[in-house]
Every structure is written in structure tokens, then in C-alpha cells.
Coordinates of C-alpha atoms and ligand atoms in Angstrom, one line a residue:
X308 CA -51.1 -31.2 54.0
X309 CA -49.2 -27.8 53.2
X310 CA -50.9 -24.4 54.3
X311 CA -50.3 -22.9 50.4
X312 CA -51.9 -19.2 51.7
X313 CA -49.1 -19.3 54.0
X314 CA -46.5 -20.7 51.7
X315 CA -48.4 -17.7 48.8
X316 CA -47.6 -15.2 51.4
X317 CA -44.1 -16.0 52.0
X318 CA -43.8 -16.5 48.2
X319 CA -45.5 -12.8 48.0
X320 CA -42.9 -11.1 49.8
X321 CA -40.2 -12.3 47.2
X322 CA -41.4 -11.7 44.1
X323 CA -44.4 -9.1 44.4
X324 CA -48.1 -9.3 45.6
X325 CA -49.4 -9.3 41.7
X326 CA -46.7 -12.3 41.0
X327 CA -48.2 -15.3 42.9
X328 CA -51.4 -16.5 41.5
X329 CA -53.9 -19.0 43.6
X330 CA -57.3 -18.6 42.1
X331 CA -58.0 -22.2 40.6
X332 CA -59.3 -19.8 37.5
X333 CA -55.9 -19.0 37.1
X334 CA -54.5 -21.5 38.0
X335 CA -56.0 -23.8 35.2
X336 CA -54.4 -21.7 32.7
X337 CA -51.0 -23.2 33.6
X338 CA -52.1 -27.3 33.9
X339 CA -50.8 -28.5 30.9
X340 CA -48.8 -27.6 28.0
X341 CA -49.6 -28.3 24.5
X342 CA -49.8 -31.9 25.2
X343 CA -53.4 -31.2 26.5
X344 CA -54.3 -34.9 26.9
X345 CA -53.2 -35.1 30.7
X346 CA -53.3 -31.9 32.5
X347 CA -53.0 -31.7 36.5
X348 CA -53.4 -28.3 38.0
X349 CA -50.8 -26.8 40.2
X350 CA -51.2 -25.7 43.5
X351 CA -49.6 -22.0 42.9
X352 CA -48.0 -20.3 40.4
X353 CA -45.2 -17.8 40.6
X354 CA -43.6 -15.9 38.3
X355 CA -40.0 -14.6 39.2
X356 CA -38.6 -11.3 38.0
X357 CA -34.7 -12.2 38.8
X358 CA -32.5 -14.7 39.1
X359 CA -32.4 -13.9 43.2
X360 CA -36.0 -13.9 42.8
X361 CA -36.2 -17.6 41.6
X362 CA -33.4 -18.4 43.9
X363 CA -35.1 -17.0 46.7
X364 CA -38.7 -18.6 45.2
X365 CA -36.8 -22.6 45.1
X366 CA -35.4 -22.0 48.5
X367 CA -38.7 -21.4 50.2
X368 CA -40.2 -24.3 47.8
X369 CA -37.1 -26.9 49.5
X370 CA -38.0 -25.5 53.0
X371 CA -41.7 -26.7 52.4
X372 CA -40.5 -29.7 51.0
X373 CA -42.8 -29.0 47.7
X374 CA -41.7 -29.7 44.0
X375 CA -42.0 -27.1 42.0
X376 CA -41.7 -27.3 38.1
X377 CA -40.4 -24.4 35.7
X378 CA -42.1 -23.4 32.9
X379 CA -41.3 -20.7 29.9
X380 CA -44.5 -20.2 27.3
X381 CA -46.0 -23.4 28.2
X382 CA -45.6 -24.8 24.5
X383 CA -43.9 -27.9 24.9
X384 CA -45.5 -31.1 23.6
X385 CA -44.5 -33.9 26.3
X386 CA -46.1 -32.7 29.3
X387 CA -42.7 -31.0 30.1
X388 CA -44.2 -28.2 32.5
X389 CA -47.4 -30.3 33.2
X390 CA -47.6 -30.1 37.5
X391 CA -47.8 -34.0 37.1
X392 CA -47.5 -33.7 41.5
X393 CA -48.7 -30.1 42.0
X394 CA -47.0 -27.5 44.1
X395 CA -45.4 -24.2 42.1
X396 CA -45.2 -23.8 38.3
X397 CA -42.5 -21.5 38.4
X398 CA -43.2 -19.5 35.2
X399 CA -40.3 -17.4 34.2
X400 CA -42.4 -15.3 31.6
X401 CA -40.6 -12.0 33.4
X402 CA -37.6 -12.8 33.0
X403 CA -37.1 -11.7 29.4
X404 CA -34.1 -9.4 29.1
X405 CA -31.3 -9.5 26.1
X406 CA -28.6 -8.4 28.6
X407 CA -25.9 -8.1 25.8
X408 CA -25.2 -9.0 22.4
X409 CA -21.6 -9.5 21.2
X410 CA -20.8 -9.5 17.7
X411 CA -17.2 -9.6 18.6
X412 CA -17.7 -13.0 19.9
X413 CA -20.7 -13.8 18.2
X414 CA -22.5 -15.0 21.4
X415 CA -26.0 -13.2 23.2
X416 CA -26.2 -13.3 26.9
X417 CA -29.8 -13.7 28.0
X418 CA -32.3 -14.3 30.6
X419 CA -34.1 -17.3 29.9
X420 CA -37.8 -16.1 29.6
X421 CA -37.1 -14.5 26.7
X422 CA -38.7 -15.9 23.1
X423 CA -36.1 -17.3 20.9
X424 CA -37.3 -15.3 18.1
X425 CA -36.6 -12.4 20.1
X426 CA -32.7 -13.4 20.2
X427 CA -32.5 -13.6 16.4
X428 CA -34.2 -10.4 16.1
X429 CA -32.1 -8.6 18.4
X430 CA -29.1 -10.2 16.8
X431 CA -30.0 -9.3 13.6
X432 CA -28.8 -5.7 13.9
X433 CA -25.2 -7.5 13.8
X434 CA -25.9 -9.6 11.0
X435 CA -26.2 -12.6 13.3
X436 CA -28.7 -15.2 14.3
X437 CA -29.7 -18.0 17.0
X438 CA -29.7 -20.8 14.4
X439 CA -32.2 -23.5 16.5
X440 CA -35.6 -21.8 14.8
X441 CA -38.5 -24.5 16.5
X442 CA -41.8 -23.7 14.5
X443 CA -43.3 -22.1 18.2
X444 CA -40.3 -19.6 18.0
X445 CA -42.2 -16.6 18.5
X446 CA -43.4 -18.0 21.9
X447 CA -41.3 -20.5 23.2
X448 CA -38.5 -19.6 25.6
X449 CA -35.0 -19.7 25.6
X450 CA -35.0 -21.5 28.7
X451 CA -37.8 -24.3 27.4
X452 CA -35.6 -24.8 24.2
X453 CA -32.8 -25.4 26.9
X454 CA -34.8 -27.9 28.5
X455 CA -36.3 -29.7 25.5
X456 CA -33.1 -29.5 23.2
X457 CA -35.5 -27.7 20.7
X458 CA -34.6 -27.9 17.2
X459 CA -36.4 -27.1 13.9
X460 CA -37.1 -27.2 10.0
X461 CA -33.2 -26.5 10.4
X462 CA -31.2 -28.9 12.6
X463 CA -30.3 -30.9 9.8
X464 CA -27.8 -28.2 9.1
X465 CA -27.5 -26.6 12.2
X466 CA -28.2 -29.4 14.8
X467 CA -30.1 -28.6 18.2
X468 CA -30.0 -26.1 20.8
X469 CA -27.7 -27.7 22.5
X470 CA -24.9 -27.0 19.5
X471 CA -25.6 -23.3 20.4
X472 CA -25.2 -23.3 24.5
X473 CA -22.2 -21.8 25.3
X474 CA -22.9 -20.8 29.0
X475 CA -25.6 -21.4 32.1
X476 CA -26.6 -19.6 35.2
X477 CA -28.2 -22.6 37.0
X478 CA -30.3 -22.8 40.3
X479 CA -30.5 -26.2 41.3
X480 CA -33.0 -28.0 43.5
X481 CA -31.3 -26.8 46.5
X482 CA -31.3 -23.4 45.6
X483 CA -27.6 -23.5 45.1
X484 CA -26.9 -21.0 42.1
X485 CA -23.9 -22.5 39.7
X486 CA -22.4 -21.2 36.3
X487 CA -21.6 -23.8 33.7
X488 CA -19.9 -23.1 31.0
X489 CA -17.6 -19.9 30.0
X490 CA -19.2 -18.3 27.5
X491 CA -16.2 -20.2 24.7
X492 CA -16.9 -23.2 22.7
X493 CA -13.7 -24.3 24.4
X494 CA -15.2 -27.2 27.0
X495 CA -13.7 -28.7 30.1
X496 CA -14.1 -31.5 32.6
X497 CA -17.3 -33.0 32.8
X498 CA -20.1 -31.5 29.9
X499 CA -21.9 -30.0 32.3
X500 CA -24.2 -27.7 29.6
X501 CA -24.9 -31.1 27.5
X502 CA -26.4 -32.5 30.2
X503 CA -28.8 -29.9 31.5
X504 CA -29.5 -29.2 28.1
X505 CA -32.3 -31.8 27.4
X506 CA -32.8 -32.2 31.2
X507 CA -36.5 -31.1 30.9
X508 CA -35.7 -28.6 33.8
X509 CA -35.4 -32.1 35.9
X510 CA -31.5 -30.9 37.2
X511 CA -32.1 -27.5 37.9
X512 CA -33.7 -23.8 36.3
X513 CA -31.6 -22.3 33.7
X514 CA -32.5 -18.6 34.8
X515 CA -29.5 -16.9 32.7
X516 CA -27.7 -18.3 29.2
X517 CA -25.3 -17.2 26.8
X518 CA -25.9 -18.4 23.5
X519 CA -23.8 -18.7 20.5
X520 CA -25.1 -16.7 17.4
X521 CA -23.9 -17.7 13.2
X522 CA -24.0 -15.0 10.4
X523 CA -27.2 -15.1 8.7
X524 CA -26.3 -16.8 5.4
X525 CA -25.7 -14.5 2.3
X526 CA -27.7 -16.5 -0.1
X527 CA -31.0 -18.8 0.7
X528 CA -33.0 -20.9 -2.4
X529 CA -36.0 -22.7 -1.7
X530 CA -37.4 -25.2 -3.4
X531 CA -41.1 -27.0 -3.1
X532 CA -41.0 -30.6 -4.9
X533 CA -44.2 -32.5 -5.4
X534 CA -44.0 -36.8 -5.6
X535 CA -46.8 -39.6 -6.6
X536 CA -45.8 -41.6 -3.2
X537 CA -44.0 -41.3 0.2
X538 CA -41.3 -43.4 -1.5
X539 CA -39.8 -41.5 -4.0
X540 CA -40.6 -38.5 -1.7
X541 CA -37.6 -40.2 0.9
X542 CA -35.7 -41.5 -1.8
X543 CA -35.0 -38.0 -3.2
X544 CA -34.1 -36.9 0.7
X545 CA -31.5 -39.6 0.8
X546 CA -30.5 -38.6 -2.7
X547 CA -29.7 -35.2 -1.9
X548 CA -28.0 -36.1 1.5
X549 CA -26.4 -38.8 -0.4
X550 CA -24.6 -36.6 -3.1
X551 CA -22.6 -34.9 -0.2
X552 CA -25.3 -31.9 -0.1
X553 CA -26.2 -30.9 3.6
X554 CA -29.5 -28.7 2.9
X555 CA -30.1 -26.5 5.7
X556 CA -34.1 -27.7 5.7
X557 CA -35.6 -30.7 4.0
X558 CA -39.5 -30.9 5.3
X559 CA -41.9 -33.1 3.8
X560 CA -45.7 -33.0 4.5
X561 CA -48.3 -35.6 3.5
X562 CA -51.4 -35.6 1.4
X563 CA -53.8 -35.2 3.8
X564 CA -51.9 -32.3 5.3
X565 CA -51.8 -31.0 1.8
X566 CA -55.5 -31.0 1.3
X567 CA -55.7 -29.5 5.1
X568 CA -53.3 -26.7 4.2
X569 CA -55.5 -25.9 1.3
X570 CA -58.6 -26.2 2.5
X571 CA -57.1 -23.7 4.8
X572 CA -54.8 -21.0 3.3
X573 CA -55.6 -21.7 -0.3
X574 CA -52.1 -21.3 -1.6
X575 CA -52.2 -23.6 -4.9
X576 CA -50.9 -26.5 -3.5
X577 CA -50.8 -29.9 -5.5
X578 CA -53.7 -31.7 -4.3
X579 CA -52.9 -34.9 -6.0
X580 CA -49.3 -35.7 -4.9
X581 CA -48.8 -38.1 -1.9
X582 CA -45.8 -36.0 -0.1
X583 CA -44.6 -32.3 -0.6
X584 CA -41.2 -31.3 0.2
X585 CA -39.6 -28.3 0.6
X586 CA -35.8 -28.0 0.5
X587 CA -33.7 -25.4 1.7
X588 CA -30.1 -24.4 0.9
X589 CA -28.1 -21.8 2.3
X590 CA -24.4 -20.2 2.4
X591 CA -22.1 -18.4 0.3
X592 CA -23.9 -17.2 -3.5
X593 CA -21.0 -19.1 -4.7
X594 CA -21.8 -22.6 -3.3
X595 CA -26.0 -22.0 -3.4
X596 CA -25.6 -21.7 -6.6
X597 CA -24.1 -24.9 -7.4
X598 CA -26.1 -27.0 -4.6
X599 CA -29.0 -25.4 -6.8
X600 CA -28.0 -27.0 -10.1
X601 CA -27.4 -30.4 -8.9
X602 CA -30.7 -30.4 -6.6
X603 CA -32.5 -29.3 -9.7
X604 CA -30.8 -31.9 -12.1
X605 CA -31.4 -34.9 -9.5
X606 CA -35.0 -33.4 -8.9
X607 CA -35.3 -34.2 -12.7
X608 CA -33.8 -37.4 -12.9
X609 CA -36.8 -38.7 -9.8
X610 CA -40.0 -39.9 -9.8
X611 CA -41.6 -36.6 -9.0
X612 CA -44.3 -34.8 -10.2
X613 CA -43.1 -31.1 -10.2
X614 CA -41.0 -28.7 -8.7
X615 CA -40.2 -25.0 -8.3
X616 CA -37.4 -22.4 -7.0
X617 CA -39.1 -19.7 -4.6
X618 CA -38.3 -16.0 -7.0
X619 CA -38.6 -14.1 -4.2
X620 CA -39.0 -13.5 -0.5
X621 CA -42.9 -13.7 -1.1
X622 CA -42.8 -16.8 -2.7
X623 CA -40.1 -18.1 -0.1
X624 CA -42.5 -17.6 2.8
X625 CA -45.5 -18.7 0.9
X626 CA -43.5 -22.5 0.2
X627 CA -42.8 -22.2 4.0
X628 CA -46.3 -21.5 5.1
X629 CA -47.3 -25.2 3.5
X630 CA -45.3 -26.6 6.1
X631 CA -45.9 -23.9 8.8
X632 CA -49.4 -23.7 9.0
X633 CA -49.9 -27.3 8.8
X634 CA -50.7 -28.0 12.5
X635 CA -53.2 -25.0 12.3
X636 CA -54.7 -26.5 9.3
X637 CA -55.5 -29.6 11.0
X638 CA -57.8 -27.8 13.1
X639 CA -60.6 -28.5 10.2
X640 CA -60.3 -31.7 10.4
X641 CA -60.9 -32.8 14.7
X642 CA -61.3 -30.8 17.5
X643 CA -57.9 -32.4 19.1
X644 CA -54.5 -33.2 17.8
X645 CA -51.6 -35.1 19.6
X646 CA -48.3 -34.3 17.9
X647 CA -46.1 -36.7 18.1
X648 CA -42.4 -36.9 18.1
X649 CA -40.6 -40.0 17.0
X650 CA -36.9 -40.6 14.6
X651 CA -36.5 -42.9 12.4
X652 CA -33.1 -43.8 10.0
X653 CA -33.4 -41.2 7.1
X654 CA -33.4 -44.8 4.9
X655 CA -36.3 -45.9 6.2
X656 CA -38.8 -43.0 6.5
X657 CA -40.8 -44.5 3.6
X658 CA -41.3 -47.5 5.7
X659 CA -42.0 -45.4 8.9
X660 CA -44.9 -43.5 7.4
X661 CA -46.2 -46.7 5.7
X662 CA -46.5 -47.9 8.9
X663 CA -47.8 -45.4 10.3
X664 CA -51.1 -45.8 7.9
X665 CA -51.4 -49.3 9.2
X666 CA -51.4 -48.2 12.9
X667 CA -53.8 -45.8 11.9
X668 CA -55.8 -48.2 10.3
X669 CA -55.9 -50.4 13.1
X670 CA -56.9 -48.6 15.7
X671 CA -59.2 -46.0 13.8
X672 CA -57.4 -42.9 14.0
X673 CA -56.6 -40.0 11.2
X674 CA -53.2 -39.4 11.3
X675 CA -51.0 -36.7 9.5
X676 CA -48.3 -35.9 9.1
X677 CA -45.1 -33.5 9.1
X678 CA -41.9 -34.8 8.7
X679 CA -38.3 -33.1 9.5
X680 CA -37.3 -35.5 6.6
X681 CA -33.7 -34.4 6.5
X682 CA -33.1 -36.1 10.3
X683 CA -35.5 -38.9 10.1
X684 CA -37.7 -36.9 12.8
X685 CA -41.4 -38.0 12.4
X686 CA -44.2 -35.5 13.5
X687 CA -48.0 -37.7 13.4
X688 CA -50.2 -35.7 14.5
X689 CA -53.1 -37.8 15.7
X690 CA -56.5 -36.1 15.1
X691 CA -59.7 -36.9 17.8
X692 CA -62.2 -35.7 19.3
X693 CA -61.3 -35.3 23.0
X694 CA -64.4 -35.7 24.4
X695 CA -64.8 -39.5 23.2
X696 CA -63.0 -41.4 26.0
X697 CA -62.6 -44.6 23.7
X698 CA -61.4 -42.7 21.1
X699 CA -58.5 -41.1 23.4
X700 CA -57.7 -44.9 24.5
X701 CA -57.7 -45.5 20.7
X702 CA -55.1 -42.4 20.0
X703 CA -53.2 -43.8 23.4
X704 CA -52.5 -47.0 22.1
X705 CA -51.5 -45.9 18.2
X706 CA -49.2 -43.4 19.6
X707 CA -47.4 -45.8 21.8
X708 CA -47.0 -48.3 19.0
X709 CA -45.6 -45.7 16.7
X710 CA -43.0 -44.5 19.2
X711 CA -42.2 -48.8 19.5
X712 CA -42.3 -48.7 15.3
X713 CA -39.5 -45.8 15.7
X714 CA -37.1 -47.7 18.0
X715 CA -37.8 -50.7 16.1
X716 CA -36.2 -49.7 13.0
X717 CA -33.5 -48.3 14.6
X718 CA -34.6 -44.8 15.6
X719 CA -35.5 -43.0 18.8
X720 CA -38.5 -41.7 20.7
X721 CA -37.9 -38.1 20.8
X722 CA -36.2 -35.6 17.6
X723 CA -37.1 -32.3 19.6
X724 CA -39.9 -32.8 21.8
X725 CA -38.4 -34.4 24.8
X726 CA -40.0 -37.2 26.9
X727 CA -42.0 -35.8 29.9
X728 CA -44.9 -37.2 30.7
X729 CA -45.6 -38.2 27.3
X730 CA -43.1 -40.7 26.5
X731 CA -41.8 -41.9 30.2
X732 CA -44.0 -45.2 30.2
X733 CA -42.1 -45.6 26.3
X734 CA -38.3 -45.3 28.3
X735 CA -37.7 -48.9 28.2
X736 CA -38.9 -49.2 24.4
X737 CA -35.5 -48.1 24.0
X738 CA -33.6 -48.1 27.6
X739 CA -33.1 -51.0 29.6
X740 CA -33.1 -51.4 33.5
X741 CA -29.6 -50.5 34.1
X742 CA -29.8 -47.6 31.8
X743 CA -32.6 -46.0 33.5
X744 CA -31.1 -46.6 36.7
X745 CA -28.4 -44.7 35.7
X746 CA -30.3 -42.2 34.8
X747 CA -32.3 -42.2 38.1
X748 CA -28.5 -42.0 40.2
X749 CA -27.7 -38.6 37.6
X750 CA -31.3 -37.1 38.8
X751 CA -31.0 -38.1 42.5
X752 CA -27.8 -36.5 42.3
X753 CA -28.9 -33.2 41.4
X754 CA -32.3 -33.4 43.0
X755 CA -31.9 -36.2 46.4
X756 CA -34.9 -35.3 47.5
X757 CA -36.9 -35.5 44.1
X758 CA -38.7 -31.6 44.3
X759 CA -37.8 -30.4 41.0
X760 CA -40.3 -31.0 38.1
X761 CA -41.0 -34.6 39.7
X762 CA -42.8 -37.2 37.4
X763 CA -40.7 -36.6 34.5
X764 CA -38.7 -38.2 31.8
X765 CA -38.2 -41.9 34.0
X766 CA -40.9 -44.4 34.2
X767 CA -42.9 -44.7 37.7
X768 CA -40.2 -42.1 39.1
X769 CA -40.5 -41.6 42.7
X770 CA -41.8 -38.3 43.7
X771 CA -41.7 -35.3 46.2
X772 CA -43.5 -33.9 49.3
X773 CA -47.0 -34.7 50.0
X774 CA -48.4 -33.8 47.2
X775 CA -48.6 -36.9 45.3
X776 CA -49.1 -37.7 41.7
X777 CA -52.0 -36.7 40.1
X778 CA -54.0 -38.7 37.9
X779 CA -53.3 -38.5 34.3
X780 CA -55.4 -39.7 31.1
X781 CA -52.8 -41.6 30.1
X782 CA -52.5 -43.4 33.3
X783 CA -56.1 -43.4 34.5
X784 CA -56.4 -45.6 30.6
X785 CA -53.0 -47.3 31.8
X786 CA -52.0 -48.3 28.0
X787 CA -48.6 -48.5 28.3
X788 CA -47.7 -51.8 26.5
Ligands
FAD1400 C1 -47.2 -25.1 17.1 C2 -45.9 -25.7 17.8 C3 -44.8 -25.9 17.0 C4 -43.7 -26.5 17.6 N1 -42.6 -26.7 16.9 C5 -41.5 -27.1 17.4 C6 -40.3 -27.3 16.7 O1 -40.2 -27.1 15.5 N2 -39.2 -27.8 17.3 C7 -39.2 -28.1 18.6 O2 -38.1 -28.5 19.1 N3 -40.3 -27.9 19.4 C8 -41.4 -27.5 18.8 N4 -42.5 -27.3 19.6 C9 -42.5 -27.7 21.0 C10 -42.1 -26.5 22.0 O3 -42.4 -25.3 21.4 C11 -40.7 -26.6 22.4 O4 -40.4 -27.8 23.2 C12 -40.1 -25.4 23.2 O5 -38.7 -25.6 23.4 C13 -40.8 -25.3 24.6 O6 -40.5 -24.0 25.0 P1 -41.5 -23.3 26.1 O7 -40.9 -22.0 26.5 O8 -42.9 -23.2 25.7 O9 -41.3 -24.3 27.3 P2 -42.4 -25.0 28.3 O10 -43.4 -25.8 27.5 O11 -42.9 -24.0 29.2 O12 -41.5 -26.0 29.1 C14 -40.9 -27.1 28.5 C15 -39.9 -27.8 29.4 O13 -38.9 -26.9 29.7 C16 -38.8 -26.8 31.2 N5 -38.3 -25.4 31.3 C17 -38.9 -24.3 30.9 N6 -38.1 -23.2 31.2 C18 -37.0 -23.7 31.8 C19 -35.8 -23.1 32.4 N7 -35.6 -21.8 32.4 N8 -34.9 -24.0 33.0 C20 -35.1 -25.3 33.1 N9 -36.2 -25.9 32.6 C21 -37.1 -25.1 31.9 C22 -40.1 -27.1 31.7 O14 -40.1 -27.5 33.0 C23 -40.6 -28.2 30.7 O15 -40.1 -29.4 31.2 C24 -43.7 -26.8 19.0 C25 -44.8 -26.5 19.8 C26 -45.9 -26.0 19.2 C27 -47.1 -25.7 20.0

């Protein structure tokens, strides 16, 4: 067994009496992320202030042979910074400095703790932006968005974080500090940002980044569509897509988010369509402006019930808080929701939610649902009460059979969520043996002796130390099919 109040007072003398915490009160806060169906408590927390600090902080972790796990603003959706074998949740909420933004180059150079709506507002003095805009942006991290590949209501025009990585200051499970990347969208040799980017902090702790910022657009129209069904909701997606438009957000909600949203926020919404959707165009005034016509003229031409261009800023955010507030909304409706992440073919998102229903059906579950309907990215959010252990099996089981609907038709398990804990028993849905294994060599070489953020992504990976895994809901209910 490890002697954690000597490990805490080693740990002290690095990064500051106030910065280790080891009162299980506290130390609850941090055992799970917004996947709050498994949560396993680590054994300390520590919270860096430098990137010597969480050098120093992974170095004494190695010597005690215990895994440690990094975590930004604890938002993620997988289980991503869940302690799954105990030891450190390294929590890098100090580290939040804009070191320099330069318009020049167009590229910010930040510590990693910092939120990611804190970049674009710091850019914004320059005209600029960080483009990946996840709906958490106001909380999560940089370096979480890093991990996870974050994207948003805006990667179908933008793409994912990992379009807007340009540079890495790494420490990696030895405590070896590395710098990938040079700051240029110029790449060499092997794609060493790609792969840590979507690594779920299993390769390493991204403590420094510099990030590649666009011009904020100079014209944005937004338009909120109402449809009698799911299908001619996706058919007007692949429609637009189709005629050689690239929207910068196409977002589709269902009815019972609808009613939810309004029930809620009271903002006017159609009650009796099946799917709202909101699309997005951005760029020149030139080219909005024409996007705008032939949206509006092939809007006309569909099976729709009604749609209307946002006059205003006002309006603008009021269209967007219909999508926005959705997973708030649901809130009135169950005490728990499971978010899920799942992509299908943009063709066959009508099929996918229909589906969906059926799941739901069969195993007795409410689900809604929030759709990034421009990529295809399915957000179910399955509604329970957590307390009701057969009705957490229930969620278990519909959850894993929508990810298996997803790869099915030709999709994946993850748009923006990554896999974690969540979705490393769904792996071979989509992976098979040698694949995984592959994957397995990448992490052992990085991390031999399996210490950093152990118990993620790969199904029944082995783990670190002494600590052992902990039990988790999903696997105490073992429903992986
Ligand atoms: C209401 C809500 C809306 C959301 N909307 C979106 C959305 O639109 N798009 C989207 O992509 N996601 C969304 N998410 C999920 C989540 O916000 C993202 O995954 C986000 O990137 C996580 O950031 P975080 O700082 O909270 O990371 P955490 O949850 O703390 O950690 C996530 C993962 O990153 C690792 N990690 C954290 N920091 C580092 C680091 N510096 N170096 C290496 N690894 C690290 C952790 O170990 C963990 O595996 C949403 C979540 C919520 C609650």
C-alpha cells in the first residue's frame, strides 16, 4: 500500500501547502466528470501552478509508481479524468495564463488550464478567434479540448481542435518535458500533435499550447427552420450540404427537446414540429448574402413547416439558446441525463434517430435528443433517475446499442466526446483485435509502465501501481454486449 500523507508531503513541497488536497470531502468533488454514472474517488489531488511544477508533480508520481490522471474543468462526458485506479488527479485549474497573442501570425500561446472561451476573448482584441467553440466553452480547458478533440455547433465548417493545434509543451509519463510542433502549420516527420490530440491525456499532459486563431467572420445569418418529421428535417441538411453550401453550424434538436426548452426558457418555440434546426452561415457579406438566398429558396421548396432569419444580435442568441440550453432543459424532465456521443453518415441521420425511438422503446428509457446534424454527430441524452439501479442497467444497455446502431450504419462511436471509460467496452464495435493492439503498443510506448490516466480508451487495459481498478457502475452491471 502507498503511504499518501508521505507522498502529500513531498507533493506539498512542490506545488504549495494550500495545493494538495486529501480530505475525502474534497476529494469527492473531483471523482467523476460529467459522466456521473461511474465515479471512483482519487486518492489526492494536486493542482500545479507551472509547467516545472507538474513536471516536478509526475516525477514524484513515477518514483511511487502511482498513476496519476490530468484533469482541466472536469466537464468531459466519457469518464475522461474519472480516477478509474486512484492515485493523483492532477488538476491544472492554475495554470491559466494567455502568455502571448500574435496577430502577426495569427496563433495564441497558452497554458493549458485556461477556458477556451477565454482564448477567443482575449483574441478578440485582434479581430481573431479560437474557432473549436464546444457548448462547455466557458469552462472547459484548453488542455481537455486537447485531449478530447473538442469540437462544437461549428466543426462542420471549422473541423475539431485538432485543425487548430499548431504547437505542444508535453510532459510525458516519465516526466520527460518534449515540444511538438513549431508553432507553423508547416508539419514534419511523424504527426506528433495529431496524435496527442485525442489521446485523452493517455500519452502525456499538454501543460503549454499554441493555438492557431481565424478572423472572426465579417458577416453571420442565422436561420431557425421548423419540419413535420426527422426526415425532411435531414433531408434539408443533406440538401444544403448537397448544393456545394458548407454552413458553419447546422443543429437540429427534437420535439421533446423542443417542448423541454419551452417549458423552460419560454422563447416561442414551435411546439408541434418534430425537429428544429438552426443553420448558420458565415464569411464575406458578399458570399452570406448569396448562401442566404439559396438556403431560403431550397428552405421553400421542403417539406417544412416554417422558417425565419435572426434580425439582430438578440434574435441570433435567442435561435441559439433553443439549442444551448437544451441539456439544462432536460433537467425538468429526470433527475439524471447520460449524454451520449455517437456519428452517423449525414444520409442516414433520419434512420439513426428513428432508431434510436425503438431502442428507447425497448428498453424503457426517454431519450432526446441534440444533433450536430451538419457532421452526422448524434447527442441522445438518456433521461433516468439514478437512484433506480434497474433503470441504470436499462440506460446501460440502450446506450451501448445505440453506439453498435452508429458503427452499424457506417458511423463511429465518438464526434467530440472521446472514449474514456464510457465507450472502452464499445472499442471493438468498431476496432478489431489487431487494431486495438496497435493501439496498446502506441500507449505502452509512451507510458511502459501504464501510470498515466490508466483505464482509459482500450478495453480491459492493464493498469498501474497498486492501486487497482475501482469498481464502476458500468462494470459492477457488466453490460457490455
Ligand atoms: C454542458 C456540456 C456541453 C458540452 N458540449 C460539448 C461540445 O459542444 N463539444 C465537445 O467537444 N464537448 C462538449 N462537452 C464535453 C467537454 O466539455 C469537453 O470534452 C471538454 O473538452 C473537456 O474539457 P475539460 O477541461 O472539462 O476536461 P476534463 O473533463 O477535465 O478532462 C477531459 C480529458 O482530458 C484530459 N486532460 C485534461 N487536461 C489535460 C491536459 N492538459 N493534458 C492532457 N490531458 C488532459 C483528462 O485526463 C481527460 O481525459 C460538453 C460538456 C458539457 C458538460
Amino acid at each position: 500500500m502507498h503511504d499518501y500523507s508521505l507522498i502529500a508531503s513531498n507533493l506539498k513541497n512542490i506545488v504549495g501547502e494550500n495545493n494538495v488536497l486529501k480530505e475525502r470531502v474534497d476529494l469527492a468533488l473531483y471523482a467523476c466528470d460529467g459522466e456521473t454514472l461511474d465515479s471512483a474517488m482519487p486518492d489526492l489531488v494536486v493542482l500545479p501552478g507551472s509547467t516545472g511544477e507538474l513536471q516536478a508533480v509526475v516525477k514524484a508520481a513515477r518514483q511511487h509508481n502511482i498513476p496519476f490522471t490530468a484533469r482541466g474543468a472536469g466537464t468531459g462526458l466519457s469518464g475522461g479524468a474519472t480516477t478509474v485506479c486512484g492515485g493523483i488527479s492532477l488538476v491544472l485549474s492554475r495554470m491559466t495564463k494567455i502568455i502571448n497573442i500574435d496577430p502577426q501570425n495569427q496563433t495564441a500561446l497558452v497554458e493549458t488550464g485556461v477556458t477556451n472561451s477565454a482564448v477567443s476573448q482575449a483574441a478578440a482584441k485582434f479581430n481573431l478567434c479560437f474557432a473549436p467553440d464546444p457548448s462547455s466553452q466557458t469552462a472547459s480547458t484548453i488542455g481537455g479540448n486537447i485531449a478530447e478533440n473538442a469540437g462544437g455547433p461549428h466543426t462542420l465548417k471549422y473541423g475539431t481542435t485538432t485543425d487548430h493545434v499548431l504547437g505542444m509543451k508535453v510532459v510525458l509519463p516519465d516526466g520527460t518535458l518534449v515540444t511538438y510542433g513549431t508553432g507553423s502549420i508547416c508539419r514534419l516527420g511523424f504527426d506528433w500533435l495529431s496524435l496527442l490530440t485525442g489521446s485523452e491525456g493517455t500519452l502525456g499532459i499538454v501543460s503549454q499550447a499554441t493555438l492557431r486563431l481565424l478572423p472572426v467572420a465579417e458577416s453571420v445569418e442565422t436561420a431557425l427552420a421548423y419540419f413535420p418529421t426527422l426526415e425532411s428535417a435531414a433531408q434539408a441538411v443533406s440538401d444544403i450540404v448537397a448544393a456545394g453550401i458548407i454552413p458553419c453550424a447546422m443543429e437540429m434538436i427534437d420535439q421533446l427537446t423542443i417542448n423541454a426548452v419551452e417549458d423552460s426558457f419560454k422563447l416561442g418555440l414551435n411546439r408541434q414540429a418534430q425537429a428544429l434546426l438552426i443553420i448558420e452561415i458565415d464569411g464575406s457579406k458578399l458570399k452570406v448574402e448569396r448562401e442566404k438566398n439559396k438556403i431560403a429558396s431550397m428552405l421553400e421548396a421542403c417539406e417544412m413547416l416554417s422558417f425565419t432569419w435572426a434580425k439582430g444580435v438578440h434574435e441570433r442568441a435567442q435561435m441559439w439558446k433553443a439549442r444551448k440550453a437544451a441539456v439544462a432543459a432536460y433537467g425538468r424532465l429526470a433527475s439524471h441525463g447520460y449524454v451520449l456521443d455517437g456519428v452517423v453518415p449525414r444520409s442516414k441521420l433520419a434512420q439513426a434517430l428513428n432508431t434510436i425511438k425503438t431502442i428507447a422503446e425497448e428498453h424503457s428509457v426517454l431519450i432526446a435528443n441534440v444533433v450536430h446534424a451538419g457532421d452526422g454527430n448524434l447527442h441522445p441524452c438518456l433521461l433516468y433517475n439514478g437512484s433506480n439501479e434497474q433503470e441504470v442497467a436499462r440506460v446501460l444497455k440502450a446506450s451501448y446499442a445505440i453506439l453498435k446502431m452508429c458503427v452499424d450504419l457506417g458511423g463511429t462511436l465518438s464526434g467530440e466526446h472521446g472514449i474514456g471509460i464510457e465507450k472502452a467496452e464499445a472499442m471493438p464495435f468498431l476496432f478489431t483485435a489487431d487494431d486495438l493492439s496497435v493501439m496498446e503498443w502506441v500507449k505502452k510506448a509512451f507510458d511502459p509502465d501504464l501510470c498515466c490516466n490508466p483505464g482509459k480508451i482500450l478495453p480491459n487495459p492493464a493498469i498501474c501501481g497498486e492501486s487497482g481498478r475501482r469498481p464502476l457502475a458500468r462494470h459492477k452491471l457488466s453490460l457490455a454486449c
